[in-house]
Amino acid sequence: MSTTRTTTLRRAGVIAALAAAGVLAAAGVASAHVTVHPESYAKGATDGVLTFRVPNEEDTASTTKVQVFLPTDHPVLGVLVSPQDGWTAKVTNLKLRTPVKTDDGTITDAVSEITWTGGKIGAGQFEDFDVAFGQLPDDAGQLTFKTLQTYSDGKTVRWIEEAESGGDEPENPAPVLELTEKGADGAAEDGASTAPASATTKGSDNSTATASSSDSTARGLGVAGLVVGVLGLAAAVFAVVRSRSAGSRVE
């Protein structure tokens, strides 16, 4: 194999590897955000569960504190926090500027913040924090849950940025719950689940899990990376064949 042919193959392989690695790295970042599950509920849904998934992004520090701020302009009513092994939850209530009328009466205050402390999320792990609700608002298109994640080294990551309409996802996006329109039968028109999220297994099995199987974005980016790698290798093979053909014609 000539020096030119070897160089061509090497360059094509390096380009393919770098492209695939870049896409796969992006997939890893996408899966590391604090998220809320399910991703959507019907407007005015009642008696459900929201799960806040908090992954640990640091290699040398553990997550020791999680603060979730609930919107008060469109309040979530009847909030209850599920017990979490190793964690202590503090719930903060706020008097509403505009009371909310419900079938059970007028609500004048709602939960504005939930803070979990005392536990630990290690490197490569995540924790699910379950919050039950009595009723979601029916006058909003989405709910944003700004979140602060504090590490054992004192660093705090502020998951508070909101994406602009039609814009790229911000670096530290806040968890967002989409609220969909109800159909005639009370179900969401787009098929979004209005049932409570499935119960999450607590304990060591949960704390050692390393990724969310529901992160379709990360999976999509991962597949894209593999496709880029295959195309790069194909280009390398084509370059070698073309180089051989050119060499034959010269001879």
Short mmCIF file of C-alpha atoms in Angstrom, two decimals:
data_model
loop_
_atom_site.label_atom_id
_atom_site.label_comp_id
_atom_site.label_asym_id
_atom_site.label_seq_id
_atom_site.Cartn_x
_atom_site.Cartn_y
_atom_site.Cartn_z
CA MET A 1 0.00 0.00 0.00
CA SER A 2 1.49 3.37 -1.01
CA THR A 3 2.19 6.17 1.46
CA THR A 4 -0.55 8.33 -0.12
CA ARG A 5 -3.09 5.52 0.13
CA THR A 6 -2.19 4.86 3.78
CA THR A 7 -2.49 8.56 4.65
CA THR A 8 -5.88 8.81 2.93
CA LEU A 9 -7.25 5.83 4.84
CA ARG A 10 -5.88 7.11 8.15
CA ARG A 11 -7.37 10.58 7.66
CA ALA A 12 -10.78 9.20 6.72
CA GLY A 13 -10.80 6.92 9.75
CA VAL A 14 -9.84 9.74 12.12
CA ILE A 15 -12.56 12.01 10.73
CA ALA A 16 -15.18 9.29 11.10
CA ALA A 17 -14.11 8.50 14.66
CA LEU A 18 -14.13 12.16 15.71
CA ALA A 19 -17.55 12.76 14.20
CA ALA A 20 -19.07 9.73 15.90
CA ALA A 21 -17.44 10.59 19.23
CA GLY A 22 -18.76 14.13 19.05
CA VAL A 23 -22.34 13.03 18.47
CA LEU A 24 -22.17 10.38 21.18
CA ALA A 25 -20.74 12.92 23.62
CA ALA A 26 -23.66 15.21 22.86
CA ALA A 27 -26.01 12.33 23.61
CA GLY A 28 -24.37 11.88 27.01
CA VAL A 29 -24.85 15.55 27.84
CA ALA A 30 -28.49 15.45 26.75
CA SER A 31 -29.24 12.60 29.13
CA ALA A 32 -27.64 14.37 32.11
CA HIS A 33 -30.29 17.07 32.58
CA VAL A 34 -32.70 17.16 35.50
CA THR A 35 -36.04 16.10 34.03
CA VAL A 36 -39.66 15.56 35.05
CA HIS A 37 -41.65 12.44 34.16
CA PRO A 38 -44.03 11.87 32.55
CA GLU A 39 -43.31 14.61 30.05
CA SER A 40 -46.97 15.63 29.77
CA TYR A 41 -50.33 15.54 31.51
CA ALA A 42 -53.76 16.77 30.49
CA LYS A 43 -54.78 20.20 31.73
CA GLY A 44 -56.57 19.95 35.06
CA ALA A 45 -55.43 16.35 35.60
CA THR A 46 -56.09 15.05 39.10
CA ASP A 47 -54.48 12.54 41.47
CA GLY A 48 -51.22 11.97 39.64
CA VAL A 49 -47.50 11.69 40.32
CA LEU A 50 -44.57 13.72 39.02
CA THR A 51 -41.11 12.17 39.16
CA PHE A 52 -38.07 14.44 39.16
CA ARG A 53 -35.03 12.56 37.89
CA VAL A 54 -31.71 14.00 39.09
CA PRO A 55 -28.49 12.58 37.58
CA ASN A 56 -25.06 13.25 39.07
CA GLU A 57 -22.78 14.91 36.49
CA GLU A 58 -19.63 15.25 38.60
CA ASP A 59 -16.89 12.60 38.72
CA THR A 60 -15.38 13.78 42.01
CA ALA A 61 -18.41 15.03 43.98
CA SER A 62 -21.82 13.75 45.06
CA THR A 63 -25.18 15.49 44.87
CA THR A 64 -26.25 16.30 48.44
CA LYS A 65 -29.13 18.74 47.98
CA VAL A 66 -31.97 19.15 45.49
CA GLN A 67 -34.37 22.09 45.42
CA VAL A 68 -37.41 22.07 43.14
CA PHE A 69 -39.41 25.28 42.77
CA LEU A 70 -43.06 24.86 41.82
CA PRO A 71 -44.82 27.60 39.83
CA THR A 72 -47.18 29.77 41.88
CA ASP A 73 -48.75 31.74 39.03
CA HIS A 74 -50.31 28.43 37.91
CA PRO A 75 -50.10 26.44 41.16
CA VAL A 76 -50.04 22.68 41.57
CA LEU A 77 -52.61 21.81 44.23
CA GLY A 78 -52.60 19.08 46.87
CA VAL A 79 -48.87 18.34 46.75
CA LEU A 80 -47.57 15.38 48.79
CA VAL A 81 -43.96 14.20 48.92
CA SER A 82 -43.16 10.50 48.80
CA PRO A 83 -40.71 9.28 51.50
CA GLN A 84 -37.23 8.81 50.07
CA ASP A 85 -34.67 6.51 51.68
CA GLY A 86 -31.79 8.56 53.08
CA TRP A 87 -33.38 11.90 52.20
CA THR A 88 -35.34 14.43 54.24
CA ALA A 89 -37.86 16.61 52.41
CA LYS A 90 -38.76 20.14 53.47
CA VAL A 91 -41.94 21.56 51.93
CA THR A 92 -42.45 25.33 51.72
CA ASN A 93 -45.94 26.80 51.25
CA LEU A 94 -46.75 30.21 49.82
CA LYS A 95 -49.95 32.26 50.10
CA LEU A 96 -51.38 32.68 46.61
CA ARG A 97 -51.98 36.16 45.23
CA THR A 98 -55.05 34.82 43.46
CA PRO A 99 -56.92 32.06 45.33
CA VAL A 100 -57.97 29.04 43.26
CA LYS A 101 -61.57 27.83 43.34
CA THR A 102 -62.06 24.07 43.25
CA ASP A 103 -64.93 21.63 43.81
CA ASP A 104 -63.66 21.18 47.36
CA GLY A 105 -63.53 24.89 48.11
CA THR A 106 -61.18 27.85 47.64
CA ILE A 107 -57.45 27.22 47.93
CA THR A 108 -55.46 30.14 49.33
CA ASP A 109 -51.96 28.62 49.55
CA ALA A 110 -49.87 26.10 47.63
CA VAL A 111 -46.45 24.45 47.74
CA SER A 112 -43.79 26.69 46.21
CA GLU A 113 -40.62 24.73 46.99
CA ILE A 114 -39.48 21.24 47.95
CA THR A 115 -35.94 20.71 49.26
CA TRP A 116 -34.34 17.28 49.69
CA THR A 117 -31.23 16.95 51.87
CA GLY A 118 -29.37 14.25 53.83
CA GLY A 119 -28.92 11.79 50.97
CA LYS A 120 -26.24 11.31 48.34
CA ILE A 121 -26.17 10.71 44.59
CA GLY A 122 -22.76 9.42 43.56
CA ALA A 123 -20.86 9.70 40.28
CA GLY A 124 -22.62 7.89 37.44
CA GLN A 125 -25.85 7.56 39.44
CA PHE A 126 -29.25 9.21 39.55
CA GLU A 127 -32.13 9.53 41.99
CA ASP A 128 -35.89 9.76 41.38
CA PHE A 129 -37.93 12.04 43.64
CA ASP A 130 -41.70 11.40 43.53
CA VAL A 131 -44.25 14.13 44.18
CA ALA A 132 -47.99 13.40 44.19
CA PHE A 133 -50.49 16.10 43.27
CA GLY A 134 -54.22 16.58 43.69
CA GLN A 135 -54.81 18.78 40.67
CA LEU A 136 -52.85 20.48 37.89
CA PRO A 137 -53.86 23.89 36.54
CA ASP A 138 -56.12 24.04 33.50
CA ASP A 139 -55.14 27.55 32.39
CA ALA A 140 -51.56 26.98 31.25
CA GLY A 141 -49.80 25.23 28.37
CA GLN A 142 -46.83 24.05 30.40
CA LEU A 143 -45.32 24.15 33.87
CA THR A 144 -41.66 24.97 34.50
CA PHE A 145 -39.99 23.54 37.59
CA LYS A 146 -36.76 25.45 38.19
CA THR A 147 -34.29 23.27 40.09
CA LEU A 148 -31.05 23.78 42.00
CA GLN A 149 -28.63 20.86 42.37
CA THR A 150 -25.92 21.22 45.03
CA TYR A 151 -22.79 19.04 45.19
CA SER A 152 -20.60 17.98 48.10
CA ASP A 153 -17.81 20.31 46.91
CA GLY A 154 -20.12 23.32 47.23
CA LYS A 155 -20.91 23.70 43.53
CA THR A 156 -24.53 24.47 42.64
CA VAL A 157 -25.96 23.82 39.17
CA ARG A 158 -28.95 26.02 38.39
CA TRP A 159 -31.42 24.20 36.15
CA ILE A 160 -33.50 27.32 35.58
CA GLU A 161 -33.15 28.30 31.92
CA GLU A 162 -36.23 28.27 29.70
CA ALA A 163 -36.03 27.55 25.98
CA GLU A 164 -37.29 30.25 23.63
CA SER A 165 -39.95 29.34 21.11
CA GLY A 166 -38.24 27.71 18.14
CA GLY A 167 -34.79 28.18 19.70
CA ASP A 168 -32.10 25.73 20.74
CA GLU A 169 -32.20 24.01 24.12
CA PRO A 170 -30.35 26.10 26.73
CA GLU A 171 -27.27 24.79 28.51
CA ASN A 172 -29.05 24.29 31.84
CA PRO A 173 -32.72 23.78 30.99
CA ALA A 174 -35.36 23.68 33.71
CA PRO A 175 -37.63 20.59 33.80
CA VAL A 176 -40.82 21.33 31.85
CA LEU A 177 -44.17 19.53 32.02
CA GLU A 178 -46.38 20.00 28.96
CA LEU A 179 -50.11 20.41 29.63
CA THR A 180 -52.26 19.10 26.79
CA GLU A 181 -55.89 19.67 25.88
CA LYS A 182 -58.45 17.12 27.04
CA GLY A 183 -60.60 15.17 24.60
CA ALA A 184 -64.27 14.50 25.03
CA ASP A 185 -63.51 11.45 27.17
CA GLY A 186 -61.19 13.40 29.45
CA ALA A 187 -58.03 11.94 27.94
CA ALA A 188 -55.32 14.08 26.39
CA GLU A 189 -55.99 14.62 22.68
CA ASP A 190 -52.42 13.84 21.69
CA GLY A 191 -52.39 10.58 23.61
CA ALA A 192 -50.26 11.92 26.46
CA SER A 193 -50.61 9.93 29.63
CA THR A 194 -52.85 11.37 32.34
CA ALA A 195 -52.34 8.43 34.69
CA PRO A 196 -49.88 8.59 37.57
CA ALA A 197 -46.30 7.73 36.76
CA SER A 198 -45.37 4.16 37.55
CA ALA A 199 -43.88 3.58 40.97
CA THR A 200 -40.12 3.89 41.11
CA THR A 201 -38.07 1.24 42.86
CA LYS A 202 -36.19 2.81 45.76
CA GLY A 203 -32.94 1.77 47.45
CA SER A 204 -29.64 0.58 46.09
CA ASP A 205 -31.03 -0.63 42.77
CA ASN A 206 -32.32 2.86 42.02
CA SER A 207 -29.18 4.69 43.17
CA THR A 208 -26.88 2.65 40.97
CA ALA A 209 -28.84 3.10 37.74
CA THR A 210 -26.84 5.20 35.31
CA ALA A 211 -29.22 6.32 32.54
CA SER A 212 -32.86 6.95 31.69
CA SER A 213 -34.34 4.49 29.21
CA SER A 214 -36.95 7.11 28.32
CA ASP A 215 -34.45 9.66 27.01
CA SER A 216 -35.33 9.36 23.33
CA THR A 217 -33.13 12.33 22.44
CA ALA A 218 -30.01 10.69 23.80
CA ARG A 219 -30.81 7.42 22.04
CA GLY A 220 -31.42 9.25 18.79
CA LEU A 221 -28.12 11.06 19.00
CA GLY A 222 -26.35 7.81 19.82
CA VAL A 223 -27.79 6.12 16.73
CA ALA A 224 -26.81 9.14 14.66
CA GLY A 225 -23.26 8.79 15.93
CA LEU A 226 -23.10 5.16 14.84
CA VAL A 227 -24.47 6.08 11.41
CA VAL A 228 -21.83 8.79 11.03
CA GLY A 229 -19.14 6.27 11.97
CA VAL A 230 -20.34 3.75 9.38
CA LEU A 231 -20.48 6.40 6.68
CA GLY A 232 -16.98 7.51 7.59
CA LEU A 233 -15.61 3.98 7.28
CA ALA A 234 -17.40 3.58 3.95
CA ALA A 235 -15.76 6.78 2.74
CA ALA A 236 -12.39 5.43 3.83
CA VAL A 237 -12.87 2.19 1.87
CA PHE A 238 -13.97 4.17 -1.18
CA ALA A 239 -10.85 6.33 -0.91
CA VAL A 240 -8.61 3.26 -0.86
CA VAL A 241 -10.33 1.69 -3.89
CA ARG A 242 -10.11 4.95 -5.79
CA SER A 243 -6.44 5.30 -4.90
CA ARG A 244 -5.73 1.78 -6.15
CA SER A 245 -7.57 2.47 -9.42
CA ALA A 246 -5.65 5.69 -9.96
CA GLY A 247 -2.37 3.86 -9.30
CA SER A 248 -3.25 1.19 -11.89
CA ARG A 249 -3.99 3.80 -14.54
CA VAL A 250 -0.66 5.56 -13.92
CA GLU A 251 1.24 2.29 -14.24
#
